[in-house]
Coordinates of C-alpha atoms in Angstrom, one line a residue:
Chain A
M101 CA -23.6 17.9 -25.0
I102 CA -24.3 21.3 -23.7
P103 CA -27.5 20.1 -22.6
F104 CA -25.9 17.6 -20.4
A105 CA -23.5 19.5 -19.0
L106 CA -26.0 21.9 -17.9
R107 CA -27.7 19.4 -16.3
R108 CA -24.6 17.9 -14.4
L109 CA -24.0 21.5 -13.3
L110 CA -27.5 21.8 -11.8
L111 CA -26.5 18.0 -10.0
A112 CA -23.8 19.4 -8.2
A113 CA -25.5 22.7 -7.1
P114 CA -27.5 21.2 -4.3
V115 CA -24.1 19.6 -3.5
F116 CA -22.2 22.8 -3.5
A117 CA -25.1 24.2 -1.0
G118 CA -24.6 21.5 1.3
V119 CA -20.9 21.1 1.7
S120 CA -20.9 24.6 2.5
L121 CA -23.2 24.9 4.7
A122 CA -22.0 21.9 6.1
V123 CA -18.7 23.3 6.7
F124 CA -20.6 27.0 8.1
L125 CA -22.3 24.5 10.8
M126 CA -19.0 22.9 11.6
I127 CA -18.3 25.9 14.5
H128 CA -22.0 26.0 15.5
L129 CA -21.6 22.2 15.9
I130 CA -18.4 22.3 18.5
P131 CA -19.7 21.8 22.1
G132 CA -19.3 25.7 23.6
D133 CA -20.2 29.0 22.9
P134 CA -19.0 30.0 19.2
A135 CA -17.7 33.3 20.1
R136 CA -15.6 32.4 22.7
L137 CA -13.9 29.7 20.8
Y138 CA -13.1 32.7 18.5
A139 CA -12.2 35.1 21.6
G140 CA -10.2 32.3 22.9
L141 CA -10.9 30.6 26.2
E142 CA -9.4 33.1 28.4
A143 CA -10.6 36.0 27.0
S144 CA -13.1 38.2 29.9
Q145 CA -17.1 37.9 29.1
E146 CA -16.7 41.9 27.4
D147 CA -14.2 40.8 25.0
V148 CA -16.1 37.5 24.0
E149 CA -19.6 39.7 23.6
G150 CA -17.2 42.2 21.5
V151 CA -16.3 39.5 19.1
R152 CA -19.9 38.1 19.0
R153 CA -21.0 41.5 17.7
A154 CA -18.2 41.7 15.5
L155 CA -18.4 38.4 13.6
G156 CA -22.0 38.9 13.9
L157 CA -22.8 35.8 16.0
H158 CA -25.5 37.4 17.6
E159 CA -27.5 37.1 14.4
P160 CA -29.8 34.0 13.1
L161 CA -28.3 31.5 11.4
P162 CA -29.7 31.6 8.3
V163 CA -28.4 35.4 8.0
Q164 CA -25.0 34.5 9.3
Y165 CA -24.8 31.4 6.5
G166 CA -25.8 34.2 3.5
R167 CA -22.6 36.4 4.9
F168 CA -20.8 33.2 4.9
L169 CA -21.8 32.4 1.8
G170 CA -21.0 35.8 0.3
R171 CA -17.4 36.3 2.1
F172 CA -16.2 32.7 0.5
V173 CA -17.3 33.4 -2.9
T174 CA -15.6 37.1 -2.6
G175 CA -12.5 35.5 -1.4
D176 CA -12.6 36.7 2.3
L177 CA -12.4 33.9 4.6
G178 CA -12.0 36.1 8.0
R179 CA -8.6 36.0 9.8
S180 CA -6.8 33.0 11.3
L181 CA -7.0 33.3 15.2
K182 CA -3.5 32.0 15.8
T183 CA -1.5 34.7 13.0
G184 CA -4.1 37.6 12.9
R185 CA -3.8 37.6 9.1
P186 CA -6.5 37.0 6.9
V187 CA -7.2 33.0 6.0
A188 CA -7.0 33.8 2.6
E189 CA -2.8 34.4 2.4
E190 CA -2.5 32.1 5.1
I191 CA -4.1 29.3 2.3
A192 CA -3.4 30.1 -0.7
A193 CA 0.4 29.1 -0.9
R194 CA -0.6 26.1 1.3
Y195 CA -3.2 25.3 -1.4
S196 CA -0.7 25.5 -4.7
S197 CA 1.9 23.7 -2.9
T198 CA -0.3 20.6 -2.0
V199 CA -2.2 20.5 -5.7
L200 CA 1.3 20.6 -7.1
L201 CA 1.9 17.5 -4.8
A202 CA -1.1 15.8 -6.3
S203 CA -0.8 16.2 -9.7
L204 CA 2.6 14.8 -9.4
A205 CA 1.2 12.0 -7.8
I206 CA -2.0 11.3 -9.9
A207 CA 0.1 11.7 -13.3
S208 CA 2.9 8.9 -11.4
A209 CA -0.1 6.9 -10.4
V210 CA -1.7 7.2 -13.9
V211 CA 1.5 6.2 -15.3
L212 CA 2.6 2.6 -13.2
G213 CA -1.2 1.8 -12.9
S214 CA -2.0 1.9 -16.3
A215 CA 1.1 0.2 -17.3
T216 CA 0.9 -2.4 -14.7
G217 CA -2.7 -3.3 -15.6
V218 CA -2.7 -3.1 -19.6
V219 CA 0.6 -6.2 -18.5
A220 CA -1.9 -7.9 -16.5
A221 CA -4.7 -7.9 -18.6
V222 CA -2.8 -9.3 -21.7
W223 CA -1.0 -12.0 -19.8
R224 CA -4.0 -12.7 -17.4
R225 CA -4.1 -15.5 -15.4
S226 CA 0.2 -15.9 -15.9
A227 CA 2.4 -15.0 -13.2
V228 CA 2.6 -11.9 -14.3
D229 CA -0.6 -11.2 -13.7
Q230 CA -0.7 -12.5 -10.1
A231 CA 2.3 -10.6 -9.2
A232 CA 0.3 -7.4 -10.6
L233 CA -2.7 -8.7 -8.4
L234 CA -0.4 -8.9 -5.6
A235 CA 1.8 -5.6 -5.6
S236 CA -1.9 -3.8 -6.2
L237 CA -3.3 -5.4 -2.7
L238 CA 0.2 -4.8 -0.8
G239 CA -0.3 -1.3 -2.5
L240 CA -4.3 -1.0 -1.1
S241 CA -2.9 -2.3 2.4
L242 CA 0.2 -0.1 3.1
P243 CA -0.7 3.1 5.4
S244 CA 0.7 6.3 3.7
F245 CA 1.9 7.4 6.8
F246 CA 4.4 4.3 7.4
L247 CA 4.8 3.8 3.5
G248 CA 6.4 7.6 3.6
L249 CA 8.5 6.8 6.6
V250 CA 9.7 4.1 4.9
L251 CA 11.0 5.6 1.9
M252 CA 12.1 8.5 4.2
L253 CA 15.0 6.0 6.1
V254 CA 15.4 3.9 3.2
F255 CA 16.3 7.1 0.5
S256 CA 17.0 9.7 2.6
V257 CA 19.0 8.4 6.0
Q258 CA 20.3 5.2 4.4
L259 CA 21.3 6.3 1.0
G260 CA 21.0 9.6 1.8
R261 CA 20.1 10.3 -2.1
L262 CA 16.9 12.5 -1.1
P263 CA 16.5 15.0 1.2
L264 CA 14.4 14.4 4.4
A265 CA 11.8 16.6 4.5
G266 CA 10.6 20.6 3.4
N267 CA 10.0 21.5 -0.2
A268 CA 13.1 23.9 -0.7
T269 CA 13.9 22.0 -4.3
W270 CA 11.9 19.7 -6.9
R271 CA 14.2 16.8 -5.1
H272 CA 12.2 17.3 -1.8
A273 CA 8.8 16.4 -4.0
V274 CA 9.8 12.7 -4.8
L275 CA 9.1 11.0 -1.8
P276 CA 6.0 12.5 -0.5
A277 CA 4.8 12.3 -4.5
V278 CA 5.5 8.5 -4.8
T279 CA 3.8 7.6 -1.1
L280 CA 0.8 9.7 -2.6
A281 CA 0.7 7.6 -5.9
L282 CA 1.1 4.1 -4.9
P283 CA -2.1 3.2 -3.5
A284 CA -3.7 5.5 -6.6
A285 CA -1.5 3.5 -8.9
A286 CA -3.1 0.5 -7.0
V287 CA -6.8 1.1 -7.5
I288 CA -6.1 2.3 -11.5
S289 CA -4.2 -1.3 -12.3
R290 CA -7.0 -3.0 -11.1
M291 CA -9.2 -1.0 -12.7
V292 CA -7.5 -0.9 -15.8
R293 CA -6.8 -4.2 -16.1
G294 CA -10.7 -5.2 -15.5
S295 CA -11.6 -2.8 -17.9
L296 CA -9.3 -4.4 -20.8
V297 CA -10.2 -7.9 -19.9
E298 CA -13.3 -7.0 -20.7
V299 CA -12.3 -5.0 -23.8
L300 CA -10.1 -7.8 -24.8
E301 CA -13.6 -10.2 -25.2
Q302 CA -15.5 -7.9 -27.4
D303 CA -16.0 -8.8 -31.0
Y304 CA -14.3 -6.0 -33.0
I305 CA -11.2 -7.6 -31.3
R306 CA -11.7 -11.4 -32.5
T307 CA -12.2 -9.5 -35.9
A308 CA -9.3 -7.4 -35.7
R309 CA -7.2 -10.4 -34.7
S310 CA -8.4 -12.3 -37.8
K311 CA -7.5 -9.9 -40.1
G312 CA -4.2 -10.9 -39.6
L313 CA -3.0 -7.8 -37.1
T314 CA -0.5 -8.3 -34.5
E315 CA -1.6 -8.4 -30.7
W316 CA 0.4 -5.3 -30.5
V317 CA -1.4 -3.2 -32.7
V318 CA -4.4 -5.0 -31.6
V319 CA -4.3 -3.9 -28.0
N320 CA -2.7 -0.4 -28.9
S321 CA -4.7 0.4 -31.3
H322 CA -8.4 -0.8 -30.3
A323 CA -8.6 -2.8 -27.2
V324 CA -6.7 -0.1 -24.7
R325 CA -8.1 3.7 -26.1
N326 CA -11.7 2.3 -25.2
A327 CA -10.5 0.4 -22.2
L328 CA -9.0 3.4 -21.0
I329 CA -12.1 5.7 -20.9
P330 CA -14.0 4.1 -17.8
V331 CA -11.0 4.5 -16.2
V332 CA -11.4 8.8 -16.5
T333 CA -13.5 7.8 -13.7
V334 CA -11.8 6.2 -11.2
V335 CA -8.6 9.1 -12.2
G336 CA -10.9 11.6 -11.3
L337 CA -12.0 10.3 -7.8
Q338 CA -7.9 9.3 -7.0
L339 CA -7.3 12.6 -7.8
G340 CA -9.7 13.8 -5.1
Y341 CA -8.8 11.0 -2.4
L342 CA -5.1 12.5 -3.1
L343 CA -5.8 16.1 -2.2
G344 CA -8.2 14.6 0.7
G345 CA -5.4 12.0 1.8
A346 CA -2.4 14.4 1.5
V347 CA -3.1 15.5 5.1
V348 CA -1.4 12.4 5.9
T349 CA 1.2 12.3 3.6
E350 CA 2.0 16.5 4.2
T351 CA 2.3 15.7 7.9
V352 CA 5.2 12.9 7.6
F353 CA 7.2 15.1 5.0
S354 CA 6.7 18.6 6.5
W355 CA 5.2 19.3 3.4
P356 CA 3.8 23.0 3.9
G357 CA 0.6 22.0 2.5
I358 CA -3.1 22.8 3.0
G359 CA -3.8 19.4 4.6
R360 CA -0.6 20.0 7.1
L361 CA -2.0 23.5 7.5
I362 CA -5.3 21.3 8.4
V363 CA -3.9 19.4 10.9
Q364 CA -1.9 21.8 12.5
S365 CA -4.8 24.3 13.0
I366 CA -7.1 21.9 14.8
A367 CA -4.4 21.2 17.1
A368 CA -4.0 25.1 17.9
R369 CA -7.8 25.2 17.8
D370 CA -7.7 28.0 14.9
F371 CA -11.3 27.2 13.5
P372 CA -11.2 30.2 10.5
V373 CA -8.6 28.3 8.7
V374 CA -9.8 24.7 9.5
Q375 CA -13.2 25.7 7.7
A376 CA -11.6 27.8 5.2
A377 CA -9.0 24.7 4.5
V378 CA -12.0 22.0 4.5
L379 CA -14.3 23.7 2.4
L380 CA -11.7 24.7 -0.4
L381 CA -10.6 20.7 -0.6
A382 CA -14.3 20.0 -0.6
V383 CA -15.2 22.4 -3.5
T384 CA -11.8 21.4 -5.1
F385 CA -13.0 18.0 -5.1
V386 CA -16.6 18.1 -6.3
T387 CA -15.2 20.6 -9.1
I388 CA -12.9 17.5 -10.3
N389 CA -16.1 15.2 -9.8
L390 CA -17.9 17.8 -12.2
V391 CA -15.0 17.8 -14.9
T392 CA -14.3 14.0 -14.8
D393 CA -17.8 13.3 -15.5
M394 CA -18.1 16.3 -18.6
L395 CA -15.0 14.6 -20.0
Y396 CA -16.3 11.1 -19.8
A397 CA -19.1 12.3 -22.4
V398 CA -17.1 14.1 -24.7
L399 CA -14.7 10.4 -24.7
D400 CA -18.1 8.2 -24.6
P401 CA -20.3 9.2 -26.9
R402 CA -23.1 7.1 -25.8
I403 CA -23.5 8.2 -22.4
R404 CA -24.3 11.8 -23.2
P405 CA -28.3 11.7 -24.1
G406 CA -28.5 9.7 -20.8
Chain B
M144 CA -20.0 -26.9 4.1
S145 CA -17.8 -29.3 2.6
R146 CA -18.7 -27.1 -1.0
G147 CA -18.0 -23.8 1.0
W148 CA -14.7 -25.4 2.4
R149 CA -13.8 -26.1 -2.0
E150 CA -14.8 -22.9 -3.4
L151 CA -12.6 -21.2 -0.3
R152 CA -9.3 -23.2 -1.5
R153 CA -10.3 -22.2 -5.0
G154 CA -9.7 -18.1 -4.2
R155 CA -6.0 -18.9 -3.5
L156 CA -5.6 -15.8 -1.2
A157 CA -8.6 -16.4 1.2
L158 CA -6.2 -19.4 3.4
P159 CA -3.2 -17.1 3.8
G160 CA -5.6 -14.1 4.5
A161 CA -7.6 -16.1 6.8
A162 CA -4.5 -17.3 8.8
V163 CA -2.9 -13.9 9.9
V164 CA -6.2 -12.1 10.6
C165 CA -7.2 -15.0 13.0
A166 CA -3.5 -14.9 14.3
F167 CA -4.5 -11.3 14.6
A168 CA -7.7 -12.3 16.2
V169 CA -6.1 -14.9 18.9
A170 CA -3.1 -11.5 19.9
A171 CA -6.5 -9.5 20.5
L172 CA -8.2 -11.7 22.8
L173 CA -5.9 -13.6 24.4
A174 CA -3.1 -10.2 24.7
P175 CA -2.8 -9.9 28.8
W176 CA -1.9 -13.6 29.1
L177 CA 0.3 -13.6 25.5
A178 CA 2.2 -10.4 26.2
P179 CA 5.6 -11.4 28.2
A180 CA 5.1 -7.4 30.1
D181 CA 3.3 -5.1 30.9
P182 CA 2.5 -2.8 27.7
T183 CA 2.8 0.7 30.0
R184 CA 5.5 -0.4 32.6
S185 CA 8.7 1.5 32.4
D186 CA 11.8 0.3 32.4
L187 CA 14.3 3.7 32.6
A188 CA 17.3 1.6 33.0
N189 CA 16.8 0.0 29.2
V190 CA 15.4 2.7 27.1
L191 CA 15.3 1.8 23.1
A192 CA 16.7 -1.5 23.4
R193 CA 17.2 -2.9 20.0
P194 CA 15.3 -6.2 19.5
G195 CA 17.2 -9.1 20.9
A196 CA 17.0 -12.2 23.7
A197 CA 15.5 -10.0 26.6
H198 CA 13.0 -8.2 24.0
L199 CA 12.2 -10.1 21.3
L200 CA 11.1 -6.6 19.5
G201 CA 13.1 -4.5 21.7
T202 CA 11.7 -1.3 23.7
D203 CA 10.5 1.9 23.5
E204 CA 11.8 5.6 24.9
L205 CA 10.7 4.8 28.2
G206 CA 11.3 1.2 28.4
R207 CA 8.5 -0.5 27.4
D208 CA 8.8 -3.9 26.1
M209 CA 7.5 -3.1 21.8
L210 CA 6.1 -6.7 21.4
S211 CA 3.8 -6.5 24.6
R212 CA 2.8 -3.1 23.1
I213 CA 2.1 -4.5 19.4
I214 CA 0.0 -7.5 20.9
H215 CA -2.2 -5.7 23.1
G216 CA -2.6 -3.1 20.0
A217 CA -4.4 -5.6 18.3
R218 CA -6.9 -5.2 20.8
L219 CA -7.4 -1.5 19.7
S220 CA -7.1 -2.0 15.8
M221 CA -9.9 -4.7 16.2
L222 CA -12.1 -2.6 18.7
E223 CA -11.5 0.3 16.1
G224 CA -12.3 -1.9 12.9
L225 CA -15.6 -3.8 14.3
F226 CA -16.9 -0.4 16.5
A227 CA -16.4 2.1 13.4
V228 CA -18.0 -0.7 10.8
G229 CA -20.4 -1.3 13.4
L230 CA -21.7 2.0 13.8
A231 CA -21.6 2.7 10.2
L232 CA -24.0 0.4 9.3
A233 CA -26.5 0.9 12.6
L234 CA -26.3 4.6 10.3
G235 CA -26.0 4.1 7.1
L236 CA -28.7 1.1 6.7
P237 CA -31.7 2.6 7.9
L238 CA -30.7 6.1 5.8
G239 CA -30.7 3.9 2.8
L240 CA -33.6 1.3 3.5
A241 CA -36.1 4.5 4.3
A242 CA -34.5 6.3 0.8
G243 CA -34.8 3.3 -1.0
Y244 CA -38.1 2.4 0.5
A245 CA -40.5 5.5 0.8
G246 CA -38.7 7.0 -2.9
G247 CA -39.9 10.5 -4.2
T248 CA -38.8 13.4 -2.2
V249 CA -37.8 11.6 1.0
D250 CA -35.1 9.7 -1.1
A251 CA -33.7 12.6 -3.1
V252 CA -33.5 14.7 0.1
L253 CA -31.4 11.6 2.0
M254 CA -29.5 11.1 -1.4
R255 CA -28.6 14.8 -1.1
V256 CA -27.1 14.3 2.6
V257 CA -24.8 11.5 1.7
D258 CA -23.6 13.3 -1.8
V259 CA -22.5 15.9 0.9
L260 CA -20.9 13.7 2.9
L261 CA -19.5 12.2 -0.2
A262 CA -18.1 15.7 -1.3
F263 CA -15.1 15.9 1.4
P264 CA -12.4 13.6 -0.4
G265 CA -10.5 10.7 1.7
V266 CA -10.1 10.9 5.1
L267 CA -10.9 14.8 5.0
L268 CA -14.4 13.8 6.1
A269 CA -12.8 12.2 9.3
V270 CA -10.2 14.9 10.3
A271 CA -13.5 17.3 10.0
V272 CA -15.2 14.9 12.8
V273 CA -12.8 15.3 14.8
S274 CA -12.2 18.9 14.6
I275 CA -15.8 19.2 15.8
L276 CA -15.6 16.2 18.3
G277 CA -11.9 17.2 19.3
P278 CA -9.3 14.2 19.4
G279 CA -9.3 11.0 21.4
L280 CA -9.6 6.7 20.5
W281 CA -13.5 6.9 20.2
N282 CA -14.4 10.4 18.8
A283 CA -11.6 9.0 16.1
M284 CA -13.7 5.9 15.6
V285 CA -16.7 8.0 15.3
A286 CA -15.7 10.1 13.2
V287 CA -14.4 6.8 10.8
A288 CA -17.9 5.1 11.0
I289 CA -19.2 8.6 9.7
Y290 CA -16.7 8.6 6.9
S291 CA -17.9 5.0 6.0
V292 CA -22.0 5.9 6.4
P293 CA -22.6 6.6 2.3
V294 CA -20.7 3.4 1.5
F295 CA -23.7 1.7 3.1
A296 CA -26.5 3.8 3.0
R297 CA -25.7 3.4 -0.8
L298 CA -25.9 0.1 -1.1
A299 CA -28.6 0.0 1.1
R300 CA -30.6 1.4 -0.7
G301 CA -29.6 0.1 -4.0
S302 CA -30.4 -3.3 -2.5
T303 CA -33.6 -2.0 -1.3
L304 CA -35.0 -0.6 -4.4
A305 CA -34.2 -3.9 -6.5
V306 CA -36.2 -5.9 -3.6
K307 CA -38.7 -3.3 -3.8
Q308 CA -39.7 -4.5 -7.4
E309 CA -40.3 -8.3 -6.2
V310 CA -43.5 -9.8 -6.7
Y311 CA -44.1 -10.8 -3.1
I312 CA -43.5 -7.4 -1.7
E313 CA -46.7 -6.7 -4.0
G314 CA -48.2 -9.7 -2.5
C315 CA -47.5 -8.5 1.3
R316 CA -49.3 -5.2 0.5
A317 CA -51.7 -6.9 -0.9
L318 CA -52.6 -8.7 1.9
G319 CA -52.2 -5.3 4.1
M320 CA -49.3 -5.8 6.0
S321 CA -48.0 -2.1 7.3
N322 CA -45.2 -0.9 5.8
L323 CA -43.0 -1.4 9.1
R324 CA -43.9 -5.0 8.9
I325 CA -43.0 -5.1 5.3
V326 CA -39.4 -3.7 5.9
G327 CA -38.5 -5.8 8.7
R328 CA -39.9 -8.9 7.9
H329 CA -39.4 -8.6 4.2
V330 CA -36.8 -6.2 2.7
L331 CA -34.3 -6.4 5.4
P332 CA -33.9 -9.8 5.6
N333 CA -33.4 -10.1 1.8
I334 CA -31.2 -7.0 1.9
A335 CA -28.8 -8.2 4.7
A336 CA -26.3 -10.2 2.8
P337 CA -24.7 -7.7 0.6
L338 CA -24.5 -5.0 3.6
L339 CA -22.8 -7.7 5.9
V340 CA -20.2 -8.6 3.1
M341 CA -19.5 -4.6 2.8
A342 CA -19.2 -4.4 6.7
A343 CA -16.6 -7.1 6.7
L344 CA -14.7 -5.8 3.2
R345 CA -14.8 -1.9 5.0
V346 CA -13.0 -3.3 8.2
A347 CA -10.0 -3.1 6.9
V348 CA -10.5 0.2 5.4
A349 CA -11.6 1.5 9.1
I350 CA -8.3 0.2 10.9
L351 CA -6.2 2.1 8.3
T352 CA -8.3 5.3 8.7
A353 CA -8.2 4.7 12.7
S354 CA -4.8 4.3 12.7
S355 CA -4.0 7.2 10.4
L356 CA -6.3 9.8 12.9
S357 CA -4.0 8.7 15.5
F358 CA -0.9 8.9 13.7
L359 CA -2.2 12.3 12.7
G360 CA -2.5 13.3 16.9
L361 CA -6.5 13.3 16.4
G362 CA -7.3 9.3 17.6
A363 CA -5.7 7.5 20.4
Q364 CA -3.5 9.6 22.6
P365 CA -0.5 8.1 24.1
P366 CA 0.7 6.3 26.1
T367 CA -2.5 3.9 24.4
P368 CA -0.1 1.6 22.7
E369 CA -2.2 2.0 19.5
W370 CA -0.2 1.3 16.4
G371 CA -1.0 4.7 14.7
A372 CA 0.0 6.9 17.7
M373 CA 3.3 4.4 18.7
L374 CA 4.1 5.1 15.1
S375 CA 3.4 8.8 15.5
N376 CA 5.9 8.9 18.2
G377 CA 8.4 6.5 17.1
R378 CA 9.0 9.0 14.3
N379 CA 10.7 11.2 17.1
Y380 CA 13.5 8.5 17.6
V381 CA 13.7 7.3 13.8
L382 CA 17.0 8.1 13.6
I383 CA 18.7 6.3 16.6
A384 CA 16.0 3.5 16.9
P385 CA 14.1 2.7 13.9
H386 CA 12.3 0.0 15.6
L387 CA 9.8 2.0 17.1
V388 CA 8.8 3.1 13.8
I389 CA 9.0 -0.2 11.7
F390 CA 7.2 -2.8 14.5
P391 CA 4.1 -1.0 14.5
G392 CA 3.9 0.0 10.4
L393 CA 4.6 -3.9 9.9
A394 CA 1.4 -4.7 12.2
I395 CA -1.0 -2.5 10.5
L396 CA 0.2 -3.6 6.7
L397 CA 0.4 -7.2 8.1
L398 CA -3.3 -7.0 9.2
V399 CA -4.7 -5.0 6.7
L400 CA -3.1 -7.2 4.1
G401 CA -4.3 -10.0 5.4
L402 CA -8.0 -8.7 5.5
N403 CA -7.7 -7.6 1.7
L404 CA -6.1 -11.1 1.2
L405 CA -8.9 -12.6 2.6
Q406 CA -11.4 -10.5 0.9
E407 CA -10.0 -11.0 -2.8
G408 CA -10.0 -14.8 -2.4
L409 CA -13.7 -15.0 -1.1
R410 CA -14.4 -12.5 -4.1
E411 CA -12.1 -15.0 -6.7
A412 CA -14.5 -18.2 -5.2
L413 CA -17.3 -16.7 -5.3
D414 CA -17.7 -14.9 -8.4
P415 CA -16.2 -17.6 -10.8
R416 CA -16.6 -15.6 -14.0
I417 CA -13.5 -13.8 -12.7
T418 CA -11.3 -17.1 -12.4
D419 CA -12.9 -18.2 -16.0
R420 CA -11.3 -15.3 -17.9

């Protein structure tokens, strides 16, 4: 197990390096002089030169990249161009409210997706299976911004049961979490169904049935446990997509998360905030995938040597 | 032909999906003739009209006919889907082909680049690209294309690796054919089928992603009748005129659902294992 973990970690190292390099280069890929981007469009030439000196933008790119990495690791992400406050401060609270939302969403998606997936697999080719297929295709086709607005219209405006927007109470989290959860549940449901259908055809399931065990016991204690192992990978990926997809959902519900911060900062041309937020989300995603792979190895001993 | 038709019938979802997609394609092609009014002409005496006889889907805050805007929007969505996927294929295919055929260091380096692209979850990669290029319809389409490049690069690489093992490729080498000729004449035609299927599948994702960018204000800008942009604009009036939000949303939903039904139906029709189970 330990050698596997080390090997996997070693494989992730170039990805971390590449991600940080890509985000570092963002500011240099934007057409125009980076120093002017930081100083602002109406700054004088002296101000621009001052900013260039202060931020070390006159130095060779490799030196700048080294500095950028060093600062990121120590948590110094520069200052917001808009508010002048340290970016780390701007981001911290936003990041945790996005993580909260994504965790709520992934938990609901796993419950809903597994339940419908298991039901569809056990009664496969029945009307229930067809309905589950249609529901998941619908979930995959719904633009999240539309789903969010419709939920808002129904539950906040028409029924008046849930708050419109913001994050003051737990009730504010319900609609954005559902909006994020439904497409993820659709993917998980299809995955669980496919995996369980395959497991139910295995010899040991036939053995369990021929021992006279009830179908309930066969499915619950023999099949589902094994069928859920490959699903772990999908759940990890979906959690990452939820973090990225939060960009849209947070905008719909004015949820003060990191995704909405990114969109607002692009509009305000506040590049240090965009850079730091994008890098933080990417690093989170790569870390989630790393943890998922290791979890998979713990659950399924067959893949460890490979 | 008749066999192909039977297979299509077997996947029951393909036909309704194809019907929906065809309807939108016709709307996109014939928009200027089908639309009852000019999609950009405002009528300030008649703003935020409810759906009715004069305007089937109502009017927006400037009195523009919603039905005409939705019909013209079909053009933009089709353009977004086809252009983004075409560009993604044009970028990803050579990447994957080179990695798979050359192997070794080239493969390792190119695939690490793809891994880095994949490290930005979901729409985040597209959002990051737009933050570099600046908002706008074309930039958003380029961003959506870059978001899809890893999918095509990985598939092209995998298919190339499989084809490279074949005896006929070895035969070409033995005949002294140049690598460029082998790739162009023998590898490319043999990996084309899975790539084209994937391209068809990605159109739905591309349309969803591009309209999300427009919704965020990063893609098509008003007054362009792009569905995501229309929906974003309609949010300001959602309490007094929900039809400004409902109809563009339904349009995206229907088109993407149609594409997904078609895809699922084709999968059922072409993969007998699925229906046998």
